[in-house]
mmCIF file of C-alpha atoms in Angstrom:
data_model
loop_
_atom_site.group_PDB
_atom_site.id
_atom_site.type_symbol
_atom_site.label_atom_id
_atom_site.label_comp_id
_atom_site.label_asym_id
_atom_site.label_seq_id
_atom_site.Cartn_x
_atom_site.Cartn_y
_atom_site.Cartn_z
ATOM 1 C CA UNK D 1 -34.681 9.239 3.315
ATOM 2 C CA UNK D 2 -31.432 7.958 2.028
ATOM 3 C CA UNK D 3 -28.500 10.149 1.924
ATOM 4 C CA UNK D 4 -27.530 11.573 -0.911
ATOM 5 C CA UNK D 5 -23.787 10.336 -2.823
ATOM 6 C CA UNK D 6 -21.271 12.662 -3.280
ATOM 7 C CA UNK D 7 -20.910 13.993 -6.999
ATOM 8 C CA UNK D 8 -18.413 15.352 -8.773
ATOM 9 C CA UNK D 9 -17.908 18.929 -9.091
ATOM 10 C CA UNK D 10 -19.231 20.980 -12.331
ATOM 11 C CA UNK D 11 -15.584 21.956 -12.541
ATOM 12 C CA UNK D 12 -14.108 18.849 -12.768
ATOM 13 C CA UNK D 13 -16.864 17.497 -14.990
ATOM 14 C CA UNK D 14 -15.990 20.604 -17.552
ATOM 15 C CA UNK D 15 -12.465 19.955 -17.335
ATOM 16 C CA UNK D 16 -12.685 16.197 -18.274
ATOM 17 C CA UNK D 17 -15.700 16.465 -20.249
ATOM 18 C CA UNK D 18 -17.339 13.727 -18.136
ATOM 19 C CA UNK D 19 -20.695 12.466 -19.845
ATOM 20 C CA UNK D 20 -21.269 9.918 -16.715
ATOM 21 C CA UNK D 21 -20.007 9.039 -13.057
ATOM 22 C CA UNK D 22 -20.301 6.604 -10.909
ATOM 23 C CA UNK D 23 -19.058 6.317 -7.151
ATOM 24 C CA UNK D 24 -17.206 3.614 -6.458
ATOM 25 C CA UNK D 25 -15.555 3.501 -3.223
ATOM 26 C CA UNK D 26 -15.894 6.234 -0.845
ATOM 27 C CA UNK D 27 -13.112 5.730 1.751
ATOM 28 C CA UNK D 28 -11.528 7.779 4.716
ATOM 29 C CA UNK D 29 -9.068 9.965 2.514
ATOM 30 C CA UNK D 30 -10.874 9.613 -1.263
ATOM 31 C CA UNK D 31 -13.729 9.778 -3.248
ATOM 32 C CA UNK D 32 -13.347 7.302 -6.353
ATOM 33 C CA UNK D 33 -15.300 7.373 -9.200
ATOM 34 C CA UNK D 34 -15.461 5.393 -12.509
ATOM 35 C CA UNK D 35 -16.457 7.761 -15.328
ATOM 36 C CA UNK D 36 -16.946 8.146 -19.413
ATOM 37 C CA UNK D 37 -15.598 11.060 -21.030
ATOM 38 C CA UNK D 38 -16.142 12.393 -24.780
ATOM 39 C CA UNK D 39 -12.904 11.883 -25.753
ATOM 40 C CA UNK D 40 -11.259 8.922 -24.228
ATOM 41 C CA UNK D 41 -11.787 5.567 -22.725
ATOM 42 C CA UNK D 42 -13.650 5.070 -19.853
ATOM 43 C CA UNK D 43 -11.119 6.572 -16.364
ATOM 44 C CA UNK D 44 -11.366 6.761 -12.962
ATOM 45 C CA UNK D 45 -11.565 10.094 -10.815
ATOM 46 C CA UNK D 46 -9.662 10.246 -7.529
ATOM 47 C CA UNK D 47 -10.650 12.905 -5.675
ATOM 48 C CA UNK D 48 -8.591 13.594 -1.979
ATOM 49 C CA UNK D 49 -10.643 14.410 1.201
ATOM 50 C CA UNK D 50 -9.353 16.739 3.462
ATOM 51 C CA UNK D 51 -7.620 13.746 5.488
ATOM 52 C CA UNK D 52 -6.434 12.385 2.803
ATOM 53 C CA UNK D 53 -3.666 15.019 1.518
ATOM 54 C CA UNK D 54 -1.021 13.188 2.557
ATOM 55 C CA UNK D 55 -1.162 10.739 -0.424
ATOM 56 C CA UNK D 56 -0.443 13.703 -2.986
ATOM 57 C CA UNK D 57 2.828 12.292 -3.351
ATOM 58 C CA UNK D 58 1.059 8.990 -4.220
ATOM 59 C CA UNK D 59 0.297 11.274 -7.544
ATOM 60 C CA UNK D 60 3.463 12.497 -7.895
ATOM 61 C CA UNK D 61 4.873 8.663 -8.145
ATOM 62 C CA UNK D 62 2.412 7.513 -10.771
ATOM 63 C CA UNK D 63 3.153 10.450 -12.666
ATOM 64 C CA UNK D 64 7.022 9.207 -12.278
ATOM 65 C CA UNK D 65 6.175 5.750 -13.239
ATOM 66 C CA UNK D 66 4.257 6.913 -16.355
ATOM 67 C CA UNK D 67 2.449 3.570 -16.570
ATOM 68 C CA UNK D 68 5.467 1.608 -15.758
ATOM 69 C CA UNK D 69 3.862 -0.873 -13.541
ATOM 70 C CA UNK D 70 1.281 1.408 -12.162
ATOM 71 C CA UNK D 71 -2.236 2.933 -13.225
ATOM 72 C CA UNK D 72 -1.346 5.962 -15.371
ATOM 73 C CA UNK D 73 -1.752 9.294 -14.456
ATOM 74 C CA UNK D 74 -4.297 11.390 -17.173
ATOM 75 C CA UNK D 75 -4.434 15.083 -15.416
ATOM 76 C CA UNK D 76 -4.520 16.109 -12.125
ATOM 77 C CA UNK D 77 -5.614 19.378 -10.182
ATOM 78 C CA UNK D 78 -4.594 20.325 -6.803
ATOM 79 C CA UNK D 79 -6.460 17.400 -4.847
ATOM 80 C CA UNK D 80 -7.791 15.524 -8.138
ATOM 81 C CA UNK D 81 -6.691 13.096 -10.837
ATOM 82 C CA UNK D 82 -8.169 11.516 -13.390
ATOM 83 C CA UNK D 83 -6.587 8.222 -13.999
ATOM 84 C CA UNK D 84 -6.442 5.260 -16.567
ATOM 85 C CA UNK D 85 -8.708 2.536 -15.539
ATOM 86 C CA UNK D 86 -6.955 -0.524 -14.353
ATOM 87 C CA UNK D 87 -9.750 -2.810 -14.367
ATOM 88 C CA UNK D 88 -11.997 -5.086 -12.211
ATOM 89 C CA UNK D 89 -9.486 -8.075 -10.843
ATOM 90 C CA UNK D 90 -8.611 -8.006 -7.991
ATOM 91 C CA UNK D 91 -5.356 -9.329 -6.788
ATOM 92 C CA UNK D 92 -7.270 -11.046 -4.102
ATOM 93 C CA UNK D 93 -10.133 -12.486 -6.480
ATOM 94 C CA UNK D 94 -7.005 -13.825 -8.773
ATOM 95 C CA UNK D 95 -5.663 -15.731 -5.915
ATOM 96 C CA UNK D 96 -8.697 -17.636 -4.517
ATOM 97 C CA UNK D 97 -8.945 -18.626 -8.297
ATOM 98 C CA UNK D 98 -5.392 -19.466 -9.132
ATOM 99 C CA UNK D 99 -3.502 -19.767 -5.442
ATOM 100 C CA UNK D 100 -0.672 -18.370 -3.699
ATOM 101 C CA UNK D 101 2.361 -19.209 -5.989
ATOM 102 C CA UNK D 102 0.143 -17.598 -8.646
ATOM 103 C CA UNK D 103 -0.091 -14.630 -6.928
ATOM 104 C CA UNK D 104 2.901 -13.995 -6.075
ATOM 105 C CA UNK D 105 4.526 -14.164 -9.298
ATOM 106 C CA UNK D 106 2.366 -11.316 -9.916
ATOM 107 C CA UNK D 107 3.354 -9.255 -7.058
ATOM 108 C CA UNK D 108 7.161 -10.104 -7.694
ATOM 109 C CA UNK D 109 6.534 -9.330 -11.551
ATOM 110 C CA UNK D 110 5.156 -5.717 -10.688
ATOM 111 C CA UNK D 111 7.540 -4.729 -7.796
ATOM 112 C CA UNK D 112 9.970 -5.335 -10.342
ATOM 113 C CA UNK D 113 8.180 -2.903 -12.791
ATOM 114 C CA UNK D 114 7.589 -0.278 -9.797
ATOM 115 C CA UNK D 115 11.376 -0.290 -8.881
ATOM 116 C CA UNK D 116 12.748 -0.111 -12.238
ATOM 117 C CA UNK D 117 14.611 3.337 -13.224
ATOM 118 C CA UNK D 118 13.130 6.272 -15.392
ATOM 119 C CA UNK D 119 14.196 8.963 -17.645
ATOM 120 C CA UNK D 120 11.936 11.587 -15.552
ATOM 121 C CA UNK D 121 13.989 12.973 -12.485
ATOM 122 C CA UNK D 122 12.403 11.789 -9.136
ATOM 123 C CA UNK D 123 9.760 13.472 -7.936
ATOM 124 C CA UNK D 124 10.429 15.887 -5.133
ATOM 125 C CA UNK D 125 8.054 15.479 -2.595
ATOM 126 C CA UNK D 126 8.280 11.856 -1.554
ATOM 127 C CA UNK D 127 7.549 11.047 1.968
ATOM 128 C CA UNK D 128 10.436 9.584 3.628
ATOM 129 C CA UNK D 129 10.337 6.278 5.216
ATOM 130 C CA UNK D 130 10.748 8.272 8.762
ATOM 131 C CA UNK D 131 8.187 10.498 8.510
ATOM 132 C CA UNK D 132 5.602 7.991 7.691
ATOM 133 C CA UNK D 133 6.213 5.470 10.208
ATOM 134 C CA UNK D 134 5.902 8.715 12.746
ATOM 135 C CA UNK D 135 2.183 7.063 14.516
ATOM 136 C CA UNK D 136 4.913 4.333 15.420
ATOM 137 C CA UNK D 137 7.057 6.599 17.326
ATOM 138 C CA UNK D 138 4.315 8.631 18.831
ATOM 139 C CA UNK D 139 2.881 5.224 20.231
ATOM 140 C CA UNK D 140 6.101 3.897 21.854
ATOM 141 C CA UNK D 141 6.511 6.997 23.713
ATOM 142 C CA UNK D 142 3.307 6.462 25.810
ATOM 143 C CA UNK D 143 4.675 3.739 28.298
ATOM 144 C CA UNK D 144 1.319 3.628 29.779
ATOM 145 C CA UNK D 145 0.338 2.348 26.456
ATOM 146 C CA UNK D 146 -1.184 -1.924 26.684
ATOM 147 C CA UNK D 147 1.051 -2.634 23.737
ATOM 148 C CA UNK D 148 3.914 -0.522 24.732
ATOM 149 C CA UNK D 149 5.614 -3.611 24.296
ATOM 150 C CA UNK D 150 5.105 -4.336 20.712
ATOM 151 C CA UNK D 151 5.469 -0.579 19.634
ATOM 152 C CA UNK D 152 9.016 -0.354 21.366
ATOM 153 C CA UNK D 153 9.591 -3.671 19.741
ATOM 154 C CA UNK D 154 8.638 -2.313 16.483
ATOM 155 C CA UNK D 155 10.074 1.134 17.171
ATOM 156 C CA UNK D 156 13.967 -0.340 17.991
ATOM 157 C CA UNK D 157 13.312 -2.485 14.704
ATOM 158 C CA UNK D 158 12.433 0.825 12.507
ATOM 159 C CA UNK D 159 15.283 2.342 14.273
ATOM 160 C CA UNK D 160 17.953 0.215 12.947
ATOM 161 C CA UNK D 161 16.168 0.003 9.292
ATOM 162 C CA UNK D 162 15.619 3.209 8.734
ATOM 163 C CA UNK D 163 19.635 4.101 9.618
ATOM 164 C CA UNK D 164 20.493 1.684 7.398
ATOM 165 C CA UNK D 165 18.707 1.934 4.343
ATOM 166 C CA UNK D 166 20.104 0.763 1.380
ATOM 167 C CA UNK D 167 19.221 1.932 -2.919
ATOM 168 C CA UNK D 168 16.870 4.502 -2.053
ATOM 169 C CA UNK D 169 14.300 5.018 -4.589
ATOM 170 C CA UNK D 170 10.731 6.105 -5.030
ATOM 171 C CA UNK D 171 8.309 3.866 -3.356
ATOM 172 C CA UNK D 172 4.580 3.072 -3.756
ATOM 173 C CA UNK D 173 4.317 2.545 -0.077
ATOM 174 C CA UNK D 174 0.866 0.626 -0.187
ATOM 175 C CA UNK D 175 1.093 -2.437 -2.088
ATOM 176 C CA UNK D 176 -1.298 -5.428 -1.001
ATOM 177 C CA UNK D 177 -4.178 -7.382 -3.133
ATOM 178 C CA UNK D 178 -6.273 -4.785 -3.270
ATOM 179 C CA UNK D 179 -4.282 -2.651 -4.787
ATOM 180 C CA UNK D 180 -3.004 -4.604 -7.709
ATOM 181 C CA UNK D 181 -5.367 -4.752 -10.894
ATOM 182 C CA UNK D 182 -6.412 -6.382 -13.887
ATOM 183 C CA UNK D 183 -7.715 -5.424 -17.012
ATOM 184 C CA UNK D 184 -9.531 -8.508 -18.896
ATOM 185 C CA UNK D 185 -6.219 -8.532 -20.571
ATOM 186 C CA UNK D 186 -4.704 -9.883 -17.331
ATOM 187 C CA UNK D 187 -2.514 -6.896 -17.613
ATOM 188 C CA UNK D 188 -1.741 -5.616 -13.777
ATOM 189 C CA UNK D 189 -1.474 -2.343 -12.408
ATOM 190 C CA UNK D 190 -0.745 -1.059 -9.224
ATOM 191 C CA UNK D 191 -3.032 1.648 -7.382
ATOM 192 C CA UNK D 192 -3.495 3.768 -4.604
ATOM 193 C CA UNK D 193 0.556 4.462 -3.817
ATOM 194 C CA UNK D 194 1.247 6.762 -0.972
ATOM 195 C CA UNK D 195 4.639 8.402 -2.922
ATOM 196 C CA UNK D 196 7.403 7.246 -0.359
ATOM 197 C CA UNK D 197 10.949 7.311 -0.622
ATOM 198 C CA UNK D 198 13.075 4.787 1.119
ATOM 199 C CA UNK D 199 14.788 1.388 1.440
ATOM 200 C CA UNK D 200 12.807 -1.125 -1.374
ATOM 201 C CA UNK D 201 12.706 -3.760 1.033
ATOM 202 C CA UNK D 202 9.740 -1.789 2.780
ATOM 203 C CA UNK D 203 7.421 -2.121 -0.250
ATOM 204 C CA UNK D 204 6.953 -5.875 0.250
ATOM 205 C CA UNK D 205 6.181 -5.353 3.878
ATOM 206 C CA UNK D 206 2.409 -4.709 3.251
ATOM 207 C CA UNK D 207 2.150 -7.952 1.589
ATOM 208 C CA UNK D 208 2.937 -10.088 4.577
ATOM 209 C CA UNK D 209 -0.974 -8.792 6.283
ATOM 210 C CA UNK D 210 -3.033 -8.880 3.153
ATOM 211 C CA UNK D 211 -4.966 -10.141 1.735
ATOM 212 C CA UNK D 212 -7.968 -9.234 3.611
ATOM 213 C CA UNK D 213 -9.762 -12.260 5.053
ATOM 214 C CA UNK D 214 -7.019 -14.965 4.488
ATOM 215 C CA UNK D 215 -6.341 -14.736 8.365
ATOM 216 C CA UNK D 216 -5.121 -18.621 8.718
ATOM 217 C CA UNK D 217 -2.482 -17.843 5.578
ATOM 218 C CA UNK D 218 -1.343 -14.441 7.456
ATOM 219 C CA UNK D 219 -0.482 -16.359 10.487
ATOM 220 C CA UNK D 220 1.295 -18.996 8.948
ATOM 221 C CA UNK D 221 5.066 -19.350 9.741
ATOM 222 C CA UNK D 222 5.845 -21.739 6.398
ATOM 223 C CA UNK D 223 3.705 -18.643 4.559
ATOM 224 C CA UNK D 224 5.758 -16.337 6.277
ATOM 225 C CA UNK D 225 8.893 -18.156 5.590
ATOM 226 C CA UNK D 226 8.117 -18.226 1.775
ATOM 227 C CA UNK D 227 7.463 -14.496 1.451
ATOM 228 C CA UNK D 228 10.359 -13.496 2.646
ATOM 229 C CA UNK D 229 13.092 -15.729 1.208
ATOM 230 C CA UNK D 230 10.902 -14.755 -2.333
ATOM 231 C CA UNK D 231 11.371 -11.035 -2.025
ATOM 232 C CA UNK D 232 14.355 -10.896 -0.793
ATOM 233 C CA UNK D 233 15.705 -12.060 -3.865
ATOM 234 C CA UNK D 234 13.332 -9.963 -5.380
ATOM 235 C CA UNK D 235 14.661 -6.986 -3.694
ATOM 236 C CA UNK D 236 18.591 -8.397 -3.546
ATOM 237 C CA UNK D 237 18.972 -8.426 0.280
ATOM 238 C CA UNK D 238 18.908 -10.220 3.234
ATOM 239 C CA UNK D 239 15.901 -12.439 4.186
ATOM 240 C CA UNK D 240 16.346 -11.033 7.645
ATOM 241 C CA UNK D 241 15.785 -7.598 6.327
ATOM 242 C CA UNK D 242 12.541 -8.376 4.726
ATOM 243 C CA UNK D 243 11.078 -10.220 7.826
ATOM 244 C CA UNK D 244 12.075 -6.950 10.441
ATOM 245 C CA UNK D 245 10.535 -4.622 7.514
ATOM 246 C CA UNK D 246 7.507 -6.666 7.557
ATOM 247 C CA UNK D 247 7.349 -7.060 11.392
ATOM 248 C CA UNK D 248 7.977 -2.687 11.679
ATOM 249 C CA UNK D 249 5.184 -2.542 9.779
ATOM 250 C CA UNK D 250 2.905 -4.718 11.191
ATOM 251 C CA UNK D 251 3.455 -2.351 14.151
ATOM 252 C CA UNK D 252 2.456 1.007 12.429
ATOM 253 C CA UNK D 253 -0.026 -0.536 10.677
ATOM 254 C CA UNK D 254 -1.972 -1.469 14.317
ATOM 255 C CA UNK D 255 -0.953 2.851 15.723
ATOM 256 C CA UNK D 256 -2.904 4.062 12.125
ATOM 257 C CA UNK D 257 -5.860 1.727 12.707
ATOM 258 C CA UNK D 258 -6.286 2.863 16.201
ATOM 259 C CA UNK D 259 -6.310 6.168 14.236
ATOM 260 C CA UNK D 260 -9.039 5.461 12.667
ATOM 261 C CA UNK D 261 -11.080 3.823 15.869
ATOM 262 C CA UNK D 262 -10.413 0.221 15.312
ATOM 263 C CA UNK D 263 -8.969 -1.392 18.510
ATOM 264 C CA UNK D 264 -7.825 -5.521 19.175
ATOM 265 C CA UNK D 265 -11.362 -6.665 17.863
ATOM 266 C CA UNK D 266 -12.081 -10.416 16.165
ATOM 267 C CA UNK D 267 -11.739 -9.855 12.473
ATOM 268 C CA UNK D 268 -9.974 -6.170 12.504
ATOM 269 C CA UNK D 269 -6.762 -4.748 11.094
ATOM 270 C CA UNK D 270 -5.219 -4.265 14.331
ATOM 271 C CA UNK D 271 -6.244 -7.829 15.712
ATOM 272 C CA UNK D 272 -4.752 -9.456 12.419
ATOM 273 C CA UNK D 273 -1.705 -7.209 12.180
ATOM 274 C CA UNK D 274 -0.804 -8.237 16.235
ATOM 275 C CA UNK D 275 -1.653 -11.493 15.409
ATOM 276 C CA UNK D 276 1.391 -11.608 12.229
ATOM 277 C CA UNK D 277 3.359 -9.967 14.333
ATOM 278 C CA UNK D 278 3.613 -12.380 17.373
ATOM 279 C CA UNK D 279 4.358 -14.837 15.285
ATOM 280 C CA UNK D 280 6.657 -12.857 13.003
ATOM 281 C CA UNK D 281 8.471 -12.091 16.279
ATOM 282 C CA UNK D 282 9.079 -16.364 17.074
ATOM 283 C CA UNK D 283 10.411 -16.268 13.790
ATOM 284 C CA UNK D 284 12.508 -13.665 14.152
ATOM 285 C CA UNK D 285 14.326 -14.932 17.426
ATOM 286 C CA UNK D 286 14.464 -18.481 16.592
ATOM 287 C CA UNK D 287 17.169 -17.398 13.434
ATOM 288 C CA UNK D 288 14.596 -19.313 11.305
ATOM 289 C CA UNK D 289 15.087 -16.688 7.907
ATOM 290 C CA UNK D 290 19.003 -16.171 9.087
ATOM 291 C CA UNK D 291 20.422 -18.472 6.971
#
């Protein structure tokens, strides 16, 4: 017998006056939903698992933003929120179709959006850059560890970063292909943030490993080259900056997917991100973005 799909609660369905639902992605911290209401376009229903609290500042951000470059926050209850629908494009679709330069005008046009200022005060309960590269820390303290090596790397990189951060500012903390959007009026939205607060340069960093099967492009020192000298005139510092930012979080992103049980396998997260960052590294050392 096949299991049965989650479904939204009556509560939430009275609150929003939801006529229809629809799962869409059920992930390791969400439920997502795409639903019709009686009283407004058609929205999408977030709704945070247990392990997936810690992007409740995510909220807080798009409610910040207000629509300003990111999917607009409708309502909300404690661990729900019923957003605006983005769309169906896909950052990554748009990219096989159009290429890389294509793309990342996009990406530069909505970091841009993301990172300019607002009448609302901040929000409050951002997570700083510190706390959320913590799996990081927790790794390079295990000598023992097989990649003890990359994690101190990564660890003495974050270090020197994080003391040194420079504009502070709300962050969406999770920006790759996947989540940027399009409506069919090739209007794009980000998605998804994780509500961060920290250095800008860290909200490119994500970009560097994405987008998901483009493994030969991730690895690519020219690719790798062009991404950074491109945001860090996006951002207004240092190529240098961007590549070490990227590199840091190539490292935390391999501690979160051992988290979640993936280990140096063909084709996973933690097997791509090692990959970027070897070569990152070379790059790096050689002083080839330190001019």
């Amino acid at each position: 017998m096949a299991e049965a799909k989650p479904t939204l609660s009556d509560a939430l369905v009275k609150r929003w006056r939801i006529r229809s639902s629809r799962l869409i992605a059920d992930t390791r911290s969400s439920l997502v939903y795409r639903v019709q209401c009686d009283d407004q376009p058609d929205a999408i229903v977030k709704q945070l698992k247990p392990s997936g609290l810690h992007e409740l500042p995510g909220l807080d951000f798009l409610s910040w933003r207000d629509g300003n470059g990111a999917v607009r926050l409708l309502d909300r209850t404690e661990t729900a929120a019923l957003l605006e629908d983005a769309g169906t494009i896909l950052l990554r679709d748009y990219r096989l179709l159009h290429g890389e330069d294509a793309s990342n005008s996009v990406v530069v046009d909505l970091v841009n959006k993301l990172h300019s200022g607002s009448s609302s005060p901040q929000p409050a309960e951002l997570t700083p850059l510190k706390r959320h590269f913590q799996s990081l820390y927790v790794r390079a303290a295990d000598t023992s560890d097989p990649l003890f090596d990359v994690f101190s790397y990564c660890t003495v990189i974050a270090d020197d970063l994080l003391a040194t951060q420079a504009n502070i500012r709300p962050l969406h903390g999770d920006l790759h292909h996947e989540n940027i959007i399009s409506d069919d009026g090739g209007v794009w939205r980000a998605i998804d943030p994780q509500g961060l607060i920290g250095d800008p340069a860290y909200d490119v960093a994500n970009i560097f490993g994405n987008p998901d099967g483009a493994f030969a492009d991730i690895v690519d020192p020219a690719r790798i080259i062009t991404l950074t000298l491109l945001f860090a005139k996006t951002i207004g510092c240092s190529k240098e900056k961007i590549l070490r930012y990227a590199i840091a979080h190539a490292g935390v992103s391999i501690c979160w997917s051992f988290e979640g049980n993936d280990r140096i396998s063909a084709g996973g997260n933690a097997s791509e991100r090692l990959a970027f960052f070897k070569v990152a590294r070379r790059l790096l050392e050689a002083g080839a973005v330190s001019v």
